[in-house]
Coordinates of C-alpha atoms and ligand atoms in Angstrom, one line a residue:
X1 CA 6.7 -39.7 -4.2
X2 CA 6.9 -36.3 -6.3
X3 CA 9.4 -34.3 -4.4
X4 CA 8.8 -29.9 -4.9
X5 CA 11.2 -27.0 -4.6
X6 CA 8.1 -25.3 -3.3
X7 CA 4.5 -26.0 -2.4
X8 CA 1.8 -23.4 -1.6
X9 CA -1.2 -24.5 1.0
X10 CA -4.2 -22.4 -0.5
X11 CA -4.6 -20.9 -4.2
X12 CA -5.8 -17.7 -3.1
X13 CA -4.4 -14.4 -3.5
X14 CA -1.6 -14.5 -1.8
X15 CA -0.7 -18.1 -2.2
X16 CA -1.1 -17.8 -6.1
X17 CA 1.1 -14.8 -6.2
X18 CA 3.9 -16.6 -4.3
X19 CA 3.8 -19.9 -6.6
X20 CA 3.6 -17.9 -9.8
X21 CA 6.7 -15.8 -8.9
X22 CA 8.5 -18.4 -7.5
X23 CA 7.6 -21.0 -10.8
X24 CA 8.9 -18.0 -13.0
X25 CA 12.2 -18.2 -11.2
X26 CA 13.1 -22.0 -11.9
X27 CA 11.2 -23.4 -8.9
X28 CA 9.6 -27.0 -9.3
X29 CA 6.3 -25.4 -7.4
X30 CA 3.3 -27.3 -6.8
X31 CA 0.2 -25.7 -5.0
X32 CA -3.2 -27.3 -3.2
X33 CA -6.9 -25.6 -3.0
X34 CA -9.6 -27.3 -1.6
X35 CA -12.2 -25.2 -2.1
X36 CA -12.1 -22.0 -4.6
X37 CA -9.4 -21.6 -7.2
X38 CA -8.8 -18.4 -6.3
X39 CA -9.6 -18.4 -2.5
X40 CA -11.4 -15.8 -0.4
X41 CA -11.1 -12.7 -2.5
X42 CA -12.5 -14.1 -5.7
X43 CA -15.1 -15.9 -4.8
X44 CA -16.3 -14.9 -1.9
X45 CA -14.8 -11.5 -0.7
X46 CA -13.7 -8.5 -2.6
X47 CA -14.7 -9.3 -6.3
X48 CA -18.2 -11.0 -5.8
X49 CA -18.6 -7.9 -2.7
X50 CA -17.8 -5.0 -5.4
X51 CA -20.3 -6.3 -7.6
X52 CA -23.0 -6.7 -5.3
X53 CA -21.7 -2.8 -4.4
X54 CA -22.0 -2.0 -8.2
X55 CA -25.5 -3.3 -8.5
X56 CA -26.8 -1.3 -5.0
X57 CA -25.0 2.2 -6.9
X58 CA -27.1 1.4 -10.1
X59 CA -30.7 1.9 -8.0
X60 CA -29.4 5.3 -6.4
X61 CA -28.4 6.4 -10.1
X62 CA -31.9 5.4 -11.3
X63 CA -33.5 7.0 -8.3
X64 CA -31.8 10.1 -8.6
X65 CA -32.1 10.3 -12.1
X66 CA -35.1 12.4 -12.8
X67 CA -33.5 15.4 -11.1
X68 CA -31.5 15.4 -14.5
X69 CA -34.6 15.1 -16.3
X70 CA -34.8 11.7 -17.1
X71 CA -38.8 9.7 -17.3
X72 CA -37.4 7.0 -14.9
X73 CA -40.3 4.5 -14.9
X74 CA -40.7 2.5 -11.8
X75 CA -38.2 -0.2 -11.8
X76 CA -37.2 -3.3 -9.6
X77 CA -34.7 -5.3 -8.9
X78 CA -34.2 -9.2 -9.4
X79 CA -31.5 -10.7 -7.1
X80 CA -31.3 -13.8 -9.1
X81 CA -30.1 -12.0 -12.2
X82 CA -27.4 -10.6 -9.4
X83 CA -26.2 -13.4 -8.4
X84 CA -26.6 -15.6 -11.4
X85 CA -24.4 -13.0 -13.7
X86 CA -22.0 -12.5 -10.6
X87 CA -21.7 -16.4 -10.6
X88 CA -20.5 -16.3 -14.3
X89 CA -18.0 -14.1 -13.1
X90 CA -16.4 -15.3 -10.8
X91 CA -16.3 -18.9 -12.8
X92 CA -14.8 -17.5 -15.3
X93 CA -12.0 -16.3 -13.2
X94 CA -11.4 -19.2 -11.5
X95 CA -11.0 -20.4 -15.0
X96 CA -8.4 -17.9 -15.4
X97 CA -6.7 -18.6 -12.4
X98 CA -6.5 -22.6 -13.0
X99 CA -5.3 -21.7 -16.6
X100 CA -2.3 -19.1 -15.3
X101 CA -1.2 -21.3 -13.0
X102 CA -0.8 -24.2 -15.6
X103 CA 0.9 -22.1 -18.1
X104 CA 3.2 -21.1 -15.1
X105 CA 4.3 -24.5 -15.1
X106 CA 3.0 -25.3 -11.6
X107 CA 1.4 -28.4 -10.4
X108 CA -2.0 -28.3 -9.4
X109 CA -3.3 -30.6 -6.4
X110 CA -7.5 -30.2 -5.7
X111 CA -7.9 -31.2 -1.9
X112 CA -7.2 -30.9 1.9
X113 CA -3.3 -30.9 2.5
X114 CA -2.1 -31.1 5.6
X115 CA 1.4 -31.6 7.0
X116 CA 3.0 -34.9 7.5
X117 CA 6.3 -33.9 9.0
X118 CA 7.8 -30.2 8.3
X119 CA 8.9 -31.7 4.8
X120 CA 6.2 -34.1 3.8
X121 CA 2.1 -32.8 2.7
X122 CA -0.8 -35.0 1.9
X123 CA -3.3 -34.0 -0.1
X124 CA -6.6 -35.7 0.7
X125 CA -10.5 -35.6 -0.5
X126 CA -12.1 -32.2 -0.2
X127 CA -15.4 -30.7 -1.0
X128 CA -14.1 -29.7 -4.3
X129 CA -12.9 -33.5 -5.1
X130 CA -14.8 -35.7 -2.5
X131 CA -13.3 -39.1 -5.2
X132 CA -9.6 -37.9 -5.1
X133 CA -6.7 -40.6 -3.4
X134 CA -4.8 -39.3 -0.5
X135 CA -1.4 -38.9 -1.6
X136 CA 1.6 -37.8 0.1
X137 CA 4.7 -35.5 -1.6
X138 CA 8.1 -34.0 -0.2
X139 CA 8.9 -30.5 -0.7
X140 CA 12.3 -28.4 0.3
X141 CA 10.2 -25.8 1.3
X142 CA 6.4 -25.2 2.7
X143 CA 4.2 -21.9 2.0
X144 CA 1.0 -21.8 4.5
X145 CA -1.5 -20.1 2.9
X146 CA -5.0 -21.2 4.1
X147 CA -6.8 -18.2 4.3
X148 CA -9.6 -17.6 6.7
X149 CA -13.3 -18.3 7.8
X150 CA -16.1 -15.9 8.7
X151 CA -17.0 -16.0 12.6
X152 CA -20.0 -16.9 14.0
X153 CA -20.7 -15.3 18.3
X154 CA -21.1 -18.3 20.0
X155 CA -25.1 -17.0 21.6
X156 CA -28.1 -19.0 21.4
X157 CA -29.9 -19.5 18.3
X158 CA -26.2 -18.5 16.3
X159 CA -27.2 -21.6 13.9
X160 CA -29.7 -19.6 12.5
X161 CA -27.6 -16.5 11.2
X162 CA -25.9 -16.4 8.0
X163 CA -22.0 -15.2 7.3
X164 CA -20.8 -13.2 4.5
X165 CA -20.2 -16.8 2.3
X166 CA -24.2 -17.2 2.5
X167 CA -25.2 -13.5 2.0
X168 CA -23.3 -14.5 -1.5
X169 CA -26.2 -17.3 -2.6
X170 CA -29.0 -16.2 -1.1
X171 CA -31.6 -17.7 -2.5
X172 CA -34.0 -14.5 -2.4
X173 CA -33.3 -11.3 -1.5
X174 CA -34.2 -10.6 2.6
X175 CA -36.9 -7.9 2.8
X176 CA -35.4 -7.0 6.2
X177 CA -31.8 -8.0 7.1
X178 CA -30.3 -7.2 10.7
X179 CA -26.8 -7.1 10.8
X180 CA -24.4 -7.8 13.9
X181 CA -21.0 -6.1 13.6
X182 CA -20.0 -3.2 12.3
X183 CA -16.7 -3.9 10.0
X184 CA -15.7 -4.1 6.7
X185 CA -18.2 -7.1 6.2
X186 CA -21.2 -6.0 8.6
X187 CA -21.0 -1.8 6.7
X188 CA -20.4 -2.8 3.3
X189 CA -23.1 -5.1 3.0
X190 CA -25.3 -2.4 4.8
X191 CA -24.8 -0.7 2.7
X192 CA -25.4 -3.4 0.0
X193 CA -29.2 -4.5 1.4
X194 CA -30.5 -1.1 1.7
X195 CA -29.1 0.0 -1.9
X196 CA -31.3 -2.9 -3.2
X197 CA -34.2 -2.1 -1.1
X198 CA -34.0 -4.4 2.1
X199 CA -35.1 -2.4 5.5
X200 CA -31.4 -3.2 7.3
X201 CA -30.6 -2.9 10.9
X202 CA -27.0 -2.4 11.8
X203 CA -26.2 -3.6 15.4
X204 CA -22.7 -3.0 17.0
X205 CA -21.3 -2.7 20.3
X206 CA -19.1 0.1 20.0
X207 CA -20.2 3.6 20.3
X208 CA -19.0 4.5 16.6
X209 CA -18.8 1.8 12.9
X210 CA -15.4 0.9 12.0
X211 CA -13.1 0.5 14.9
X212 CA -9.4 1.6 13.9
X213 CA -10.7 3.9 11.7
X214 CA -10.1 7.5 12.4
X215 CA -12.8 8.7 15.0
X216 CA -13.8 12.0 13.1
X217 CA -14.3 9.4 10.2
X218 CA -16.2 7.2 12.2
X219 CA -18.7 10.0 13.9
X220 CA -19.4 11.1 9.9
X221 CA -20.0 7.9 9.1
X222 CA -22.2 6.7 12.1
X223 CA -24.2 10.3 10.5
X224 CA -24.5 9.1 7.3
X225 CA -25.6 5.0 7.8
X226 CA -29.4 6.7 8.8
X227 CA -29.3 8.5 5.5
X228 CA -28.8 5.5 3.8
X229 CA -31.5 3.9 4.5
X230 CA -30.0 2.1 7.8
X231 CA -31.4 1.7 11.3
X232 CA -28.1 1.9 13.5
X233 CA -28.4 0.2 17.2
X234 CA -24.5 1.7 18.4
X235 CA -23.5 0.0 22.1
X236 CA -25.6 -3.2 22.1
X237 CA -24.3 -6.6 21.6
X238 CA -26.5 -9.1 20.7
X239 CA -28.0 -11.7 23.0
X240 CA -29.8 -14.7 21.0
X241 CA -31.6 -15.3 17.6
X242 CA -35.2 -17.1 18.0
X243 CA -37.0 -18.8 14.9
X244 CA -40.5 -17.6 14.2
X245 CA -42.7 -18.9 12.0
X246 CA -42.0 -15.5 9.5
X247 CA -39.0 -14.4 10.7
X248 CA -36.3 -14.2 13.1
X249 CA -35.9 -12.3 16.4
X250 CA -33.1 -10.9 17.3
X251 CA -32.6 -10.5 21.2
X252 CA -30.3 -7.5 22.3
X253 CA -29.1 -7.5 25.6
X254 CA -30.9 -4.5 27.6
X255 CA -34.5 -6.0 26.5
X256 CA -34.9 -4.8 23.1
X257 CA -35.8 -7.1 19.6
X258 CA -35.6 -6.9 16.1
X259 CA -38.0 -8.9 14.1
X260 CA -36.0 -9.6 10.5
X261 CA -36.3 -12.1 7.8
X262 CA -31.8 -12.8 8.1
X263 CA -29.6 -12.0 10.9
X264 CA -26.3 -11.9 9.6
X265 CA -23.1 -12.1 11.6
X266 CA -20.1 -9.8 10.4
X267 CA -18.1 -10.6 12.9
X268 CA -14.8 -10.8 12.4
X269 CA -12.9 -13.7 10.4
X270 CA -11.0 -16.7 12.2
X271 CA -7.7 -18.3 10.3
X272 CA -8.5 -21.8 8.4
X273 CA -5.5 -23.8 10.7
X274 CA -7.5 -26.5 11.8
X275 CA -6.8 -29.7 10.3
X276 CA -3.4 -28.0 8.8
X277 CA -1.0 -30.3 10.6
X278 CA 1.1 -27.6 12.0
X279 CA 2.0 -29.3 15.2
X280 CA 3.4 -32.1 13.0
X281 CA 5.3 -29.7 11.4
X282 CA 6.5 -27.6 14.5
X283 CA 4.9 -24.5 13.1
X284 CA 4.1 -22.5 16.3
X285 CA 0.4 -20.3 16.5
X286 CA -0.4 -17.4 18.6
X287 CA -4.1 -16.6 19.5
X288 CA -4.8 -19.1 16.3
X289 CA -2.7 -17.3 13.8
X290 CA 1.1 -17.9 12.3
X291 CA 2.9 -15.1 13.8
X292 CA 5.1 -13.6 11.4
X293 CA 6.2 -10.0 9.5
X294 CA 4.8 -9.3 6.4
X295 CA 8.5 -8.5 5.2
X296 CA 10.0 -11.6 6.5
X297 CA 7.2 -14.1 6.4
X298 CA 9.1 -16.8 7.9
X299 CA 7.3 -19.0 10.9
X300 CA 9.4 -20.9 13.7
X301 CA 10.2 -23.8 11.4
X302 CA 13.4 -22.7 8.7
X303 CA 11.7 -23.9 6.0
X304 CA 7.7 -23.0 6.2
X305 CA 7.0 -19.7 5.7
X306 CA 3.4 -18.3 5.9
X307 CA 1.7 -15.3 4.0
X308 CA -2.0 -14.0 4.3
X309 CA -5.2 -14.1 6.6
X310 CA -3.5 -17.3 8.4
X311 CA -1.2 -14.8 9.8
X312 CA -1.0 -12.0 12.4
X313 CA -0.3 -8.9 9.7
X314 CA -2.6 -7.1 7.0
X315 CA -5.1 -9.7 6.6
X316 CA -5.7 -7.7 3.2
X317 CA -5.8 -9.1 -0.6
X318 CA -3.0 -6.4 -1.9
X319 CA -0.9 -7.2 1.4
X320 CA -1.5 -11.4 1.0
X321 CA 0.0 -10.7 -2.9
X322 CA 3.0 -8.1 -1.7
X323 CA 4.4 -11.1 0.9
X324 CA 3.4 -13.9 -1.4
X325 CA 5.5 -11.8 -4.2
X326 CA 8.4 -10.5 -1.8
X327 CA 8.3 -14.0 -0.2
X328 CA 9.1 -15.6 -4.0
X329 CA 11.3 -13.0 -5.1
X330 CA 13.4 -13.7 -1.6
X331 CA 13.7 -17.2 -2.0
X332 CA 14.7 -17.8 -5.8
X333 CA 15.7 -14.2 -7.5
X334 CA 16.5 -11.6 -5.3
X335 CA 15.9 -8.0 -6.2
X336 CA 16.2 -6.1 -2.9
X337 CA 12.3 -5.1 -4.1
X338 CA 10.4 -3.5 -0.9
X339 CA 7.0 -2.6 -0.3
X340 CA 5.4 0.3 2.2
X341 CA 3.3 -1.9 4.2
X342 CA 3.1 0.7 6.7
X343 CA 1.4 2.9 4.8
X344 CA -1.4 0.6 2.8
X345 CA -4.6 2.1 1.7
X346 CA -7.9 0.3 3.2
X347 CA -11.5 1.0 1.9
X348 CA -15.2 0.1 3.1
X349 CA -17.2 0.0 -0.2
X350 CA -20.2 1.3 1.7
X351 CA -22.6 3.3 -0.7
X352 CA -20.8 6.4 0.7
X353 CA -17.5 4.6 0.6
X354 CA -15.2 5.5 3.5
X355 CA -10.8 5.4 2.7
X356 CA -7.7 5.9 4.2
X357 CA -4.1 5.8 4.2
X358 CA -1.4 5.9 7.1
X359 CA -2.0 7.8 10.2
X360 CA -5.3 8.0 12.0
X361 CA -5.7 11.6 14.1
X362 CA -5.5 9.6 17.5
X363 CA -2.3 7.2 16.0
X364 CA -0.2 9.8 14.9
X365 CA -1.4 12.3 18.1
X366 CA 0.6 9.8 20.2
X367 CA 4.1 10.6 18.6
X368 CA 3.7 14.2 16.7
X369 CA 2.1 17.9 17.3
X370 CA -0.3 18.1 14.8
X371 CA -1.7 20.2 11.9
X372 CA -5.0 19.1 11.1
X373 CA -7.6 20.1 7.8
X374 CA -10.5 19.2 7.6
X375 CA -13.4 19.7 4.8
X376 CA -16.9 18.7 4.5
X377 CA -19.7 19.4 1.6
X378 CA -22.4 18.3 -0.7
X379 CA -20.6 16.4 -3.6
X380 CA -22.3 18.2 -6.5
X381 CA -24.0 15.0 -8.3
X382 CA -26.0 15.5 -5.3
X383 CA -27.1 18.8 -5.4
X384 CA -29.6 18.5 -8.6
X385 CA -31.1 15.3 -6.8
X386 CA -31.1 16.5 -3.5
X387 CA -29.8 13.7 -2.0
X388 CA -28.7 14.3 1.4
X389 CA -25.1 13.1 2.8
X390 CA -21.8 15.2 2.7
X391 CA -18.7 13.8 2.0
X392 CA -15.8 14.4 4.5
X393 CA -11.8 14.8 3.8
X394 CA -9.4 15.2 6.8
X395 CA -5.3 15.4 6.2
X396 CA -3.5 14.4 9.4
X397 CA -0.2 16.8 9.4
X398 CA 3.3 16.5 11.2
X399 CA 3.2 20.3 12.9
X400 CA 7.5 20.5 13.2
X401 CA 8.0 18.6 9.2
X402 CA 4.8 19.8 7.6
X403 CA 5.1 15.8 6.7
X404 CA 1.2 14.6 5.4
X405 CA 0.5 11.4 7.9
X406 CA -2.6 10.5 7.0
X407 CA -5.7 11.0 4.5
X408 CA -9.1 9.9 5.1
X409 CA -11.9 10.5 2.8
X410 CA -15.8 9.4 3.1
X411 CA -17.9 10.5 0.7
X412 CA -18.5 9.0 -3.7
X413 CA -14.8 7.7 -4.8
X414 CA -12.9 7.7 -1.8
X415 CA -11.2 4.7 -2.9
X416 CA -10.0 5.9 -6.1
X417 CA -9.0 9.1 -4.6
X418 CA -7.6 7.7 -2.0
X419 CA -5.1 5.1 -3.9
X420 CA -3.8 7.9 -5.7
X421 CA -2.9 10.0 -2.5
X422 CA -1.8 7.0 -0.8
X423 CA 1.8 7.6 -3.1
X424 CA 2.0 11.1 -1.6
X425 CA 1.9 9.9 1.9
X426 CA 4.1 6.9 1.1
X427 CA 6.4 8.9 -0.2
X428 CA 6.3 11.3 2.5
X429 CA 5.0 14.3 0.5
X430 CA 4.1 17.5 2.9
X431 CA 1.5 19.8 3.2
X432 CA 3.5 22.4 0.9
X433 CA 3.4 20.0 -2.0
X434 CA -0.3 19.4 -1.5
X435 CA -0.9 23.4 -2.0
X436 CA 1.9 23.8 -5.1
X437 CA -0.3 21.0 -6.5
X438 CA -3.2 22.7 -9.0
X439 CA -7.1 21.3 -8.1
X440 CA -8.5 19.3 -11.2
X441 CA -11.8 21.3 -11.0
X442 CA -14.5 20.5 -10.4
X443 CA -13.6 17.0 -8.4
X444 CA -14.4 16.8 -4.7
X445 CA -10.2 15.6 -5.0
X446 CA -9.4 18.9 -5.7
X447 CA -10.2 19.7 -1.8
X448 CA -7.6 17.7 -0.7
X449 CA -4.7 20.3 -2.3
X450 CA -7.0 23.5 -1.9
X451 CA -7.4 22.6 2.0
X452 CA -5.8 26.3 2.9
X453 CA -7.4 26.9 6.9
X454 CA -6.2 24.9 9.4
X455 CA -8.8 23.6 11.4
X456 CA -6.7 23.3 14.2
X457 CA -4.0 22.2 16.1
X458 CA -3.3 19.3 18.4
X459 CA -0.5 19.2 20.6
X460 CA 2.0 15.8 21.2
X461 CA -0.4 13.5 23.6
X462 CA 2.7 12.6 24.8
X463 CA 4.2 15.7 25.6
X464 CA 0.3 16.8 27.1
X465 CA 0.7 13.3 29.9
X466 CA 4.0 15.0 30.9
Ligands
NDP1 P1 -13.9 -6.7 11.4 O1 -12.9 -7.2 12.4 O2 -13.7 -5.6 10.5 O3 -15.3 -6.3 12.3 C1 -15.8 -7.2 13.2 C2 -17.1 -6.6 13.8 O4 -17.6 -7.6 14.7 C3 -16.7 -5.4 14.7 O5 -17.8 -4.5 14.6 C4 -16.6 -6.0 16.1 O6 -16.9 -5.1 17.1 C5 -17.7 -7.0 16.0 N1 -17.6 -8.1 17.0 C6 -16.6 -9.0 17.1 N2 -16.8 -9.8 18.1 C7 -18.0 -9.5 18.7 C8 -18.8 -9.9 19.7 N3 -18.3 -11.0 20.5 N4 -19.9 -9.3 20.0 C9 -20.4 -8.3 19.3 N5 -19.7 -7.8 18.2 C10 -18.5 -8.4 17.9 O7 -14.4 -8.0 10.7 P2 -15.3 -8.3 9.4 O8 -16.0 -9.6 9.6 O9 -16.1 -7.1 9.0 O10 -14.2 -8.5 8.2 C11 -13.2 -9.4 8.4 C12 -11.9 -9.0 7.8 O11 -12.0 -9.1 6.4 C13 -11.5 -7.5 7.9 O12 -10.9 -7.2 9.1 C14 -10.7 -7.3 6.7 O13 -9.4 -7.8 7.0 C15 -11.3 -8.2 5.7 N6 -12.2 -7.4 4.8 C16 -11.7 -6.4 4.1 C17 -12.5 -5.7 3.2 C18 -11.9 -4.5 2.4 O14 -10.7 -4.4 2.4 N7 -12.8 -3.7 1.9 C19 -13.9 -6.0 3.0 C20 -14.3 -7.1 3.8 C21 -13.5 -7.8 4.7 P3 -15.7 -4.2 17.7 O15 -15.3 -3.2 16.6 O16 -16.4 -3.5 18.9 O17 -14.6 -5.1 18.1

C-alpha cells in the first residue's frame, strides 16, 4: 500500500493550494478529484461565471455604442460560440492544473475517495474514471476538501429546474428564464440572461437581493435589477414548477405564475460529505458541514484537517486558497504568515456589479457610533448613452477613531475598486487618510477620498437599547 505524508480529498481551489505548498515543503503528498481538475471555481463557478459576465457587458457596449458615434449594425448573439470558447477555456486550465500539480511532485489519484479508518483512503471509480480499481493507501495526515453542490428546494415539480452546473451547458439559450433565489448565483446570472437578451424573472423571498449585504446596498440594488432588464417578484417563495407543452410554470405561493422556458434554482449550495467516510474516520459535522476556523482548520480528529466549502467559514475561492496555504505552511515550514479573514472582499458580478469589504452599516451599528458617507451618481460612460442606473458608494466610519469599517460600492468596477480599498480597511486606515489621499480624476474611485459631507450620524445600537 503507498503510504503519504499528506493527502488532499478534492483538487479544487483550496485543496490544490494546500498540496502544492505542502509538496514544496518536502511532503510525500498525494491528492484525489473525482470530477473537475480544478473543482468548483474553475469549472463551474467563478471563472466559467466571469465569462459568461464578460460576454453579457460586450452587448451593453454594442448597444450603447452609437451615443459615441459608432454605425452599430444590428447584431446577435450565438450562445454556442459562448459556451463552446468558454469550454476551451476552462480545458485548458484544467490542463494547467493537472500539469502544476505533476511538476509539484504530487501524486495524482482520479476517483471517489473516501475514508477507511482516520489513516487509511480508497480511491474508487468516479464519473471522471468509471474503469479505475478501488485501491486503498495510508497517509499521516488527511485534508477534506470536497467542495460543495448547488441546492435544489425540495417543492413539487423541483426535477424540472436547472442549478448553476446546468445554466453552464445549456444547450440553447432560454428566451425567458425565471430565477428562484436571490444570491451570488440567482443575481449574477440575472444579470447574465438579461445582458444576452433573455426576459428574466428574479423571485426571492426576502424583501431586499443579497441578504448580508449592507441594507442601503441592497435597496439600490433591488432599484437597479428593473433597469436591467429584470422582472423582480421580492417576498414570495415559490410553490411548484409544472411542465407545459412550451414551457414551464412556475407557481408562487399567494396565487400568482410565471410562464418561462427555465426555472432555475439559486439556492444556496450544500457541502459534498456524503459518501466521504467521515464517520469511519471520527470526523464530527454540524448542520452537514466540518466545523472548523479558517486559521486553524483542524476538525475533531488530530490528524484530518478540513479547508473550503465543506466547512462552516468563508465558503469563498480566495478564503478556500488562504487556509489551504496557511494550513501547508503550518504543517511542514512554518512562517508565522497570517491572513485578515475578517476583513475579505466579496463581489456579485451582476452587470452593475455590487462589492464590499468589512463592516456592513447594521454590523458595525451594533458595537460603534457611527460616521456614515454616502454618494450616488451617473458614472459618466453613461451620460453620452443615456443609460439609466447610478452607481452608489457608502463608507461605514468608527465616530470616536475616525477608523474606516466598511466600503461598499455598486455601480461599473466595484470589484476592482473595491480590492484595492479592501488594504485600507484591512489595515485599519481612517477617514483622515481617505481625505489626504488625492482623487485620480475623473474615476467614480475618486468619490471614495473626496466623500467630504457626512450624511449622517448613527448612534451605538447598543448604547440606544440601554
Ligand atoms: P446564497 O446563499 O448566496 O443565496 C441563496 C438564495 O436562495 C437566497 O436568496 C435565499 O434566500 C434563497 N433561498 C434559500 N433557501 C430558500 C427556500 N427554501 N425558499 C426560497 N428561497 C430560498 O447562495 P447561492 O446559491 O447564490 O451561492 C452559493 C454560494 O456560492 C454563495 O454563498 C457564495 O459562497 C458562493 N458564490 C460566490 C460568488 C462570488 O464570490 N461572486 C458567486 C457565486 C457563488 P434568503 O436570502 O431569504 O435566505
Amino acid at each position: 500500500m503507498q503510504e503519504f505524508d499528506l493527502f488532499v480529498i478534492g483538487a479544487g481551489s483550496g485543496g490544490v493550494r494546500c498540496a502544492r505548498i505542502a509538496a514544496q515543503n518536502g511532503a510525500r503528498v498525494a491528492i484525489a478529484e473525482r470530477r473537475h481538475w480544478g473543482g468548483t471555481c474553475v469549472n463551474l463557478g467563478c471563472v466559467p461565471k466571469k465569462l459568461m459576465v464578460y460576454a453579457a457587458d460586450y452587448g451593453r457596449e454594442i448597444a450603447d455604442a452609437p451615443a459615441y458615434g459608432w454605425d452599430v449594425k444590428p447584431v446577435a448573439h450565438d450562445w454556442r460560440t459562448l459556451i463552446e470558447a468558454k469550454d476551451r477555456e476552462i480545458t485548458r486550465l484544467n490542463g494547467i492544473y493537472v500539469s502544476m500539480l505533476r511538476k509539484a511532485g504530487i501524486s495524482l489519484f482520479t476517483g471517489n475517495a473516501r475514508f477507511v479508518d482516520a489513516n487509511t483512503i480508497e480511491i474508487g471509480p468516479s464519473l471522471l474514471a468509471p474503469d479505475e480499481p478501488v485501491i486503498r493507501v495510508k497517509a499521516k495526515r488527511i485534508v477534506v476538501a470536497p467542495g460543495s453542490t448547488p441546492v435544489r428546494l425540495d417543492i413539487p415539480g423541483a426535477e424540472h429546474a436547472i442549478v448553476s452546473d446546468d445554466a453552464f451547458h445549456l444547450a440553447a439559450r432560454p428566451e425567458r428564464v425565471a430565477i428562484i433565489g436571490s444570491g451570488y448565483i440567482g443575481v449574477e446570472f440575472a444579470g447574465i440572461f438579461a445582458g444576452l437578451g433573455s426576459k428574466v424573472d428574479l423571485v426571492y423571498r426576502s424583501d431586499l437581493p443579497l441578504r448580508g449585504f449592507d441594507q442601503e446596498v441592497r435597496s439600490h440594488l433591488a432599484e437597479l435589477l428593473p433597469l436591467h432588464g429584470i422582472a423582480v417578484h421580492p417576498s414570495r417563495t415559490p410553490e411548484r414548477i409544472e411542465k407545459e407543452t412550451d414551457g414551464y410554470r412556475l407557481h408562487l405561493e399567494g396565487g400568482d405564475v410565471i410562464e418561462t422556458d427555465c426555472v432555475f434554482m439559486a439556492t444556496g449550495r450544500r457541502p459534498n460529505i456524503d459518501g466521504l467516510g467521515l464517520d469511519r474516520a471520527g470526523v464530527r459535522t454540524k448542520d452537514g458541514r466540518i466545523p472548523v476556523s479558517a486559521e486553524e482548520p483542524a476538525t475533531n480528529v488530530p490528524n484530518i484537517y478540513a479547508i473550503g466549502d465543506v466547512t462552516d467559514t468563508y465558503n469563498l475561492t480566495p478564503t478556500a486558497i488562504a487556509e489551504g496555504h496557511l494550513l501547508a505552511e503550518r504543517l511542514y515550514a512554518p512562517q508565522g504568515r497570517d491572513w485578515s479573514f475578517g476583513t475579505t472582499p466579496k463581489a456579485v458580478f451582476f452587470s452593475s456589479p455590487v462589492a464590499t469589504v468589512g463592516l456592513t452599516e447594521e454590523e458595525a451599528a451594533e458595537q460603534h457610533a457611527l460616521d456614515i458617507y454616502t454618494s450616488s451618481f451617473t458614472p459618466m460612460r453613461q451620460t453620452l448613452s443615456g443609460r439609466k442606473g447610478k452607481a452608489f458608494l457608502k463608507l461605514v466610519v468608527d465616530a470616536d477613531s475616525q477608523i474606516v469599517l466598511g466600503a461598499h460600492m455598486i455601480g461599473p468596477d466595484a470589484p476592482e475598486i473595491i480590492q484595492g480599498l479592501a488594504i485600507a480597511v484591512t489595515t485599519r486606515l481612517t477617514k483622515r487618510d481617505f481625505d489626504r489621499t488625492i482623487g485620480l480624476h475623473p474615476t467614480s474611485a475618486e468619490e471614495f477620498v473626496t466623500m467630504r459631507t457626512r450624511t449622517r450620524h448613527i448612534p451605538r445600537h447598543s448604547d440606544s437599547k440601554r
